[in-house]
Amino acid sequence: MGIGLFIYLYYRDTPLLFEQWLGLEHQVGSRTNELGNWSSFFRYNLPDGLWFYALLSAIILIWGKLPYRNDFFLVFSTVFALPYLLETGQYLKWFSGTFDVIDMLVYSAFGLLAIFLHYKTLTKPSHD
């Protein structure tokens, strides 16, 4: 989550209000050139994937071992589906924003990564 926040703060297109007050807004756009061809992915898609991974990992680690497995899977499935619903809503113009199929691929990759890395937590029997 911290890496996603760093990317957002350091490589975004528009300066924050405090940067404008301090006269630092001219530095914001110049940092994106350091990224080369991966600039768009690194600035927009990767932070989304990292935040999604962090959220799913937290849900798995906090609630994955509880004896109320049906409730956990309902919450996890809902959270897992949410970014896809939002992207689809953007495509259908139900929500403001730009639909991006790369976002959906990144959500899938990082969501599956969270499940894969925390699989033992999900399959470990709970102790009452």
PDB file of C-alpha atoms in Angstrom:
ATOM      1  CA  MET A   1       0.000   0.000   0.000  1.00  0.00           C
ATOM      2  CA  GLY A   2       2.892   2.302   0.800  1.00  0.00           C
ATOM      3  CA  ILE A   3       4.424   1.757  -2.643  1.00  0.00           C
ATOM      4  CA  GLY A   4       1.133   2.695  -4.298  1.00  0.00           C
ATOM      5  CA  LEU A   5       0.917   5.842  -2.182  1.00  0.00           C
ATOM      6  CA  PHE A   6       4.515   6.764  -3.072  1.00  0.00           C
ATOM      7  CA  ILE A   7       3.805   6.362  -6.794  1.00  0.00           C
ATOM      8  CA  TYR A   8       0.669   8.456  -6.484  1.00  0.00           C
ATOM      9  CA  LEU A   9       2.386  11.241  -4.564  1.00  0.00           C
ATOM     10  CA  TYR A  10       5.630  11.290  -6.535  1.00  0.00           C
ATOM     11  CA  TYR A  11       4.557  10.586 -10.128  1.00  0.00           C
ATOM     12  CA  ARG A  12       1.041  11.980 -10.493  1.00  0.00           C
ATOM     13  CA  ASP A  13       0.174  14.528 -13.189  1.00  0.00           C
ATOM     14  CA  THR A  14      -1.221  17.295 -11.017  1.00  0.00           C
ATOM     15  CA  PRO A  15       0.358  18.812  -7.935  1.00  0.00           C
ATOM     16  CA  LEU A  16      -1.194  18.751  -4.497  1.00  0.00           C
ATOM     17  CA  LEU A  17      -2.363  22.013  -3.001  1.00  0.00           C
ATOM     18  CA  PHE A  18       0.574  22.212  -0.582  1.00  0.00           C
ATOM     19  CA  GLU A  19       3.005  21.838  -3.522  1.00  0.00           C
ATOM     20  CA  GLN A  20       1.363  24.804  -5.211  1.00  0.00           C
ATOM     21  CA  TRP A  21       1.719  26.836  -2.015  1.00  0.00           C
ATOM     22  CA  LEU A  22       5.399  25.931  -1.783  1.00  0.00           C
ATOM     23  CA  GLY A  23       6.033  26.604  -5.470  1.00  0.00           C
ATOM     24  CA  LEU A  24       6.888  22.967  -6.251  1.00  0.00           C
ATOM     25  CA  GLU A  25       4.218  22.354  -8.896  1.00  0.00           C
ATOM     26  CA  HIS A  26       6.706  22.650 -11.789  1.00  0.00           C
ATOM     27  CA  GLN A  27       8.492  19.477 -10.621  1.00  0.00           C
ATOM     28  CA  VAL A  28       5.464  17.191 -10.801  1.00  0.00           C
ATOM     29  CA  GLY A  29       5.214  16.584 -14.551  1.00  0.00           C
ATOM     30  CA  SER A  30       8.978  16.327 -15.069  1.00  0.00           C
ATOM     31  CA  ARG A  31       9.271  13.135 -12.996  1.00  0.00           C
ATOM     32  CA  THR A  32       7.079  11.130 -15.355  1.00  0.00           C
ATOM     33  CA  ASN A  33       9.720  11.282 -18.104  1.00  0.00           C
ATOM     34  CA  GLU A  34      11.956   9.072 -15.946  1.00  0.00           C
ATOM     35  CA  LEU A  35       9.555   6.176 -16.480  1.00  0.00           C
ATOM     36  CA  GLY A  36       9.834   5.888 -20.256  1.00  0.00           C
ATOM     37  CA  ASN A  37       7.323   3.715 -22.124  1.00  0.00           C
ATOM     38  CA  TRP A  38       5.924   2.309 -18.875  1.00  0.00           C
ATOM     39  CA  SER A  39       4.895   5.747 -17.629  1.00  0.00           C
ATOM     40  CA  SER A  40       1.134   5.290 -17.926  1.00  0.00           C
ATOM     41  CA  PHE A  41       1.146   1.782 -16.420  1.00  0.00           C
ATOM     42  CA  PHE A  42       3.427   2.810 -13.571  1.00  0.00           C
ATOM     43  CA  ARG A  43       1.436   5.942 -12.690  1.00  0.00           C
ATOM     44  CA  TYR A  44      -2.110   4.653 -13.043  1.00  0.00           C
ATOM     45  CA  ASN A  45      -2.449   0.873 -13.207  1.00  0.00           C
ATOM     46  CA  LEU A  46       0.271  -0.323 -10.827  1.00  0.00           C
ATOM     47  CA  PRO A  47      -0.916   1.757  -7.836  1.00  0.00           C
ATOM     48  CA  ASP A  48      -4.462   0.438  -8.361  1.00  0.00           C
ATOM     49  CA  GLY A  49      -3.157  -3.126  -8.372  1.00  0.00           C
ATOM     50  CA  LEU A  50      -1.050  -2.555  -5.262  1.00  0.00           C
ATOM     51  CA  TRP A  51      -3.965  -1.040  -3.348  1.00  0.00           C
ATOM     52  CA  PHE A  52      -6.225  -3.907  -4.432  1.00  0.00           C
ATOM     53  CA  TYR A  53      -3.612  -6.464  -3.355  1.00  0.00           C
ATOM     54  CA  ALA A  54      -3.215  -4.742   0.027  1.00  0.00           C
ATOM     55  CA  LEU A  55      -6.973  -4.642   0.624  1.00  0.00           C
ATOM     56  CA  LEU A  56      -7.527  -8.296  -0.301  1.00  0.00           C
ATOM     57  CA  SER A  57      -4.500  -9.392   1.726  1.00  0.00           C
ATOM     58  CA  ALA A  58      -5.789  -7.528   4.771  1.00  0.00           C
ATOM     59  CA  ILE A  59      -9.202  -9.156   4.436  1.00  0.00           C
ATOM     60  CA  ILE A  60      -7.642 -12.607   4.091  1.00  0.00           C
ATOM     61  CA  LEU A  61      -5.209 -12.158   6.972  1.00  0.00           C
ATOM     62  CA  ILE A  62      -7.746 -10.621   9.349  1.00  0.00           C
ATOM     63  CA  TRP A  63     -10.894 -12.594   8.571  1.00  0.00           C
ATOM     64  CA  GLY A  64      -9.694 -15.623   6.601  1.00  0.00           C
ATOM     65  CA  LYS A  65      -9.135 -17.797   9.677  1.00  0.00           C
ATOM     66  CA  LEU A  66     -12.441 -17.085  11.383  1.00  0.00           C
ATOM     67  CA  PRO A  67     -14.907 -19.932  11.829  1.00  0.00           C
ATOM     68  CA  TYR A  68     -17.571 -17.953   9.951  1.00  0.00           C
ATOM     69  CA  ARG A  69     -16.258 -19.010   6.548  1.00  0.00           C
ATOM     70  CA  ASN A  70     -19.455 -18.275   4.608  1.00  0.00           C
ATOM     71  CA  ASP A  71     -19.455 -14.662   5.803  1.00  0.00           C
ATOM     72  CA  PHE A  72     -15.783 -14.302   4.896  1.00  0.00           C
ATOM     73  CA  PHE A  73     -16.292 -15.594   1.358  1.00  0.00           C
ATOM     74  CA  LEU A  74     -19.294 -13.321   0.846  1.00  0.00           C
ATOM     75  CA  VAL A  75     -17.320 -10.246   1.942  1.00  0.00           C
ATOM     76  CA  PHE A  76     -14.214 -11.311   0.012  1.00  0.00           C
ATOM     77  CA  SER A  77     -16.188 -12.010  -3.175  1.00  0.00           C
ATOM     78  CA  THR A  78     -17.974  -8.669  -2.937  1.00  0.00           C
ATOM     79  CA  VAL A  79     -14.720  -6.756  -2.461  1.00  0.00           C
ATOM     80  CA  PHE A  80     -13.062  -8.785  -5.238  1.00  0.00           C
ATOM     81  CA  ALA A  81     -15.910  -7.924  -7.640  1.00  0.00           C
ATOM     82  CA  LEU A  82     -16.118  -4.221  -6.750  1.00  0.00           C
ATOM     83  CA  PRO A  83     -13.368  -2.851  -9.044  1.00  0.00           C
ATOM     84  CA  TYR A  84     -14.778  -4.805 -11.997  1.00  0.00           C
ATOM     85  CA  LEU A  85     -18.229  -3.376 -11.326  1.00  0.00           C
ATOM     86  CA  LEU A  86     -16.792   0.141 -11.113  1.00  0.00           C
ATOM     87  CA  GLU A  87     -14.831  -0.269 -14.361  1.00  0.00           C
ATOM     88  CA  THR A  88     -17.919  -1.660 -16.095  1.00  0.00           C
ATOM     89  CA  GLY A  89     -19.934   1.259 -14.718  1.00  0.00           C
ATOM     90  CA  GLN A  90     -17.375   3.651 -16.177  1.00  0.00           C
ATOM     91  CA  TYR A  91     -17.646   1.908 -19.542  1.00  0.00           C
ATOM     92  CA  LEU A  92     -21.439   2.235 -19.446  1.00  0.00           C
ATOM     93  CA  LYS A  93     -21.120   5.901 -18.336  1.00  0.00           C
ATOM     94  CA  TRP A  94     -22.861   5.176 -15.027  1.00  0.00           C
ATOM     95  CA  PHE A  95     -19.836   6.549 -13.133  1.00  0.00           C
ATOM     96  CA  SER A  96     -17.402   9.276 -14.003  1.00  0.00           C
ATOM     97  CA  GLY A  97     -13.964   8.078 -14.964  1.00  0.00           C
ATOM     98  CA  THR A  98     -12.216   6.366 -17.810  1.00  0.00           C
ATOM     99  CA  PHE A  99     -12.788   2.685 -18.501  1.00  0.00           C
ATOM    100  CA  ASP A 100      -9.475   0.866 -18.819  1.00  0.00           C
ATOM    101  CA  VAL A 101      -9.191  -2.819 -19.679  1.00  0.00           C
ATOM    102  CA  ILE A 102      -5.602  -2.753 -18.360  1.00  0.00           C
ATOM    103  CA  ASP A 103      -7.020  -1.851 -14.934  1.00  0.00           C
ATOM    104  CA  MET A 104      -9.186  -4.964 -15.058  1.00  0.00           C
ATOM    105  CA  LEU A 105      -6.201  -7.132 -15.991  1.00  0.00           C
ATOM    106  CA  VAL A 106      -4.138  -5.596 -13.184  1.00  0.00           C
ATOM    107  CA  TYR A 107      -6.950  -6.170 -10.669  1.00  0.00           C
ATOM    108  CA  SER A 108      -7.124  -9.801 -11.785  1.00  0.00           C
ATOM    109  CA  ALA A 109      -3.365 -10.312 -11.534  1.00  0.00           C
ATOM    110  CA  PHE A 110      -2.993  -8.685  -8.115  1.00  0.00           C
ATOM    111  CA  GLY A 111      -6.183 -10.289  -6.789  1.00  0.00           C
ATOM    112  CA  LEU A 112      -4.973 -13.736  -7.807  1.00  0.00           C
ATOM    113  CA  LEU A 113      -1.553 -12.925  -6.353  1.00  0.00           C
ATOM    114  CA  ALA A 114      -3.173 -12.122  -2.989  1.00  0.00           C
ATOM    115  CA  ILE A 115      -5.089 -15.405  -3.045  1.00  0.00           C
ATOM    116  CA  PHE A 116      -2.017 -17.390  -4.111  1.00  0.00           C
ATOM    117  CA  LEU A 117       0.314 -15.859  -1.520  1.00  0.00           C
ATOM    118  CA  HIS A 118      -2.200 -16.252   1.307  1.00  0.00           C
ATOM    119  CA  TYR A 119      -3.613 -19.628   0.235  1.00  0.00           C
ATOM    120  CA  LYS A 120      -2.455 -21.344   3.421  1.00  0.00           C
ATOM    121  CA  THR A 121      -4.407 -18.823   5.484  1.00  0.00           C
ATOM    122  CA  LEU A 122      -7.544 -19.639   3.519  1.00  0.00           C
ATOM    123  CA  THR A 123      -7.132 -23.410   3.722  1.00  0.00           C
ATOM    124  CA  LYS A 124      -5.948 -23.645   7.338  1.00  0.00           C
ATOM    125  CA  PRO A 125      -8.693 -25.059   9.561  1.00  0.00           C
ATOM    126  CA  SER A 126     -10.006 -22.625  12.139  1.00  0.00           C
ATOM    127  CA  HIS A 127      -9.836 -23.461  15.830  1.00  0.00           C
ATOM    128  CA  ASP A 128     -12.889 -22.655  17.914  1.00  0.00           C
TER     129      ASP A 128
END
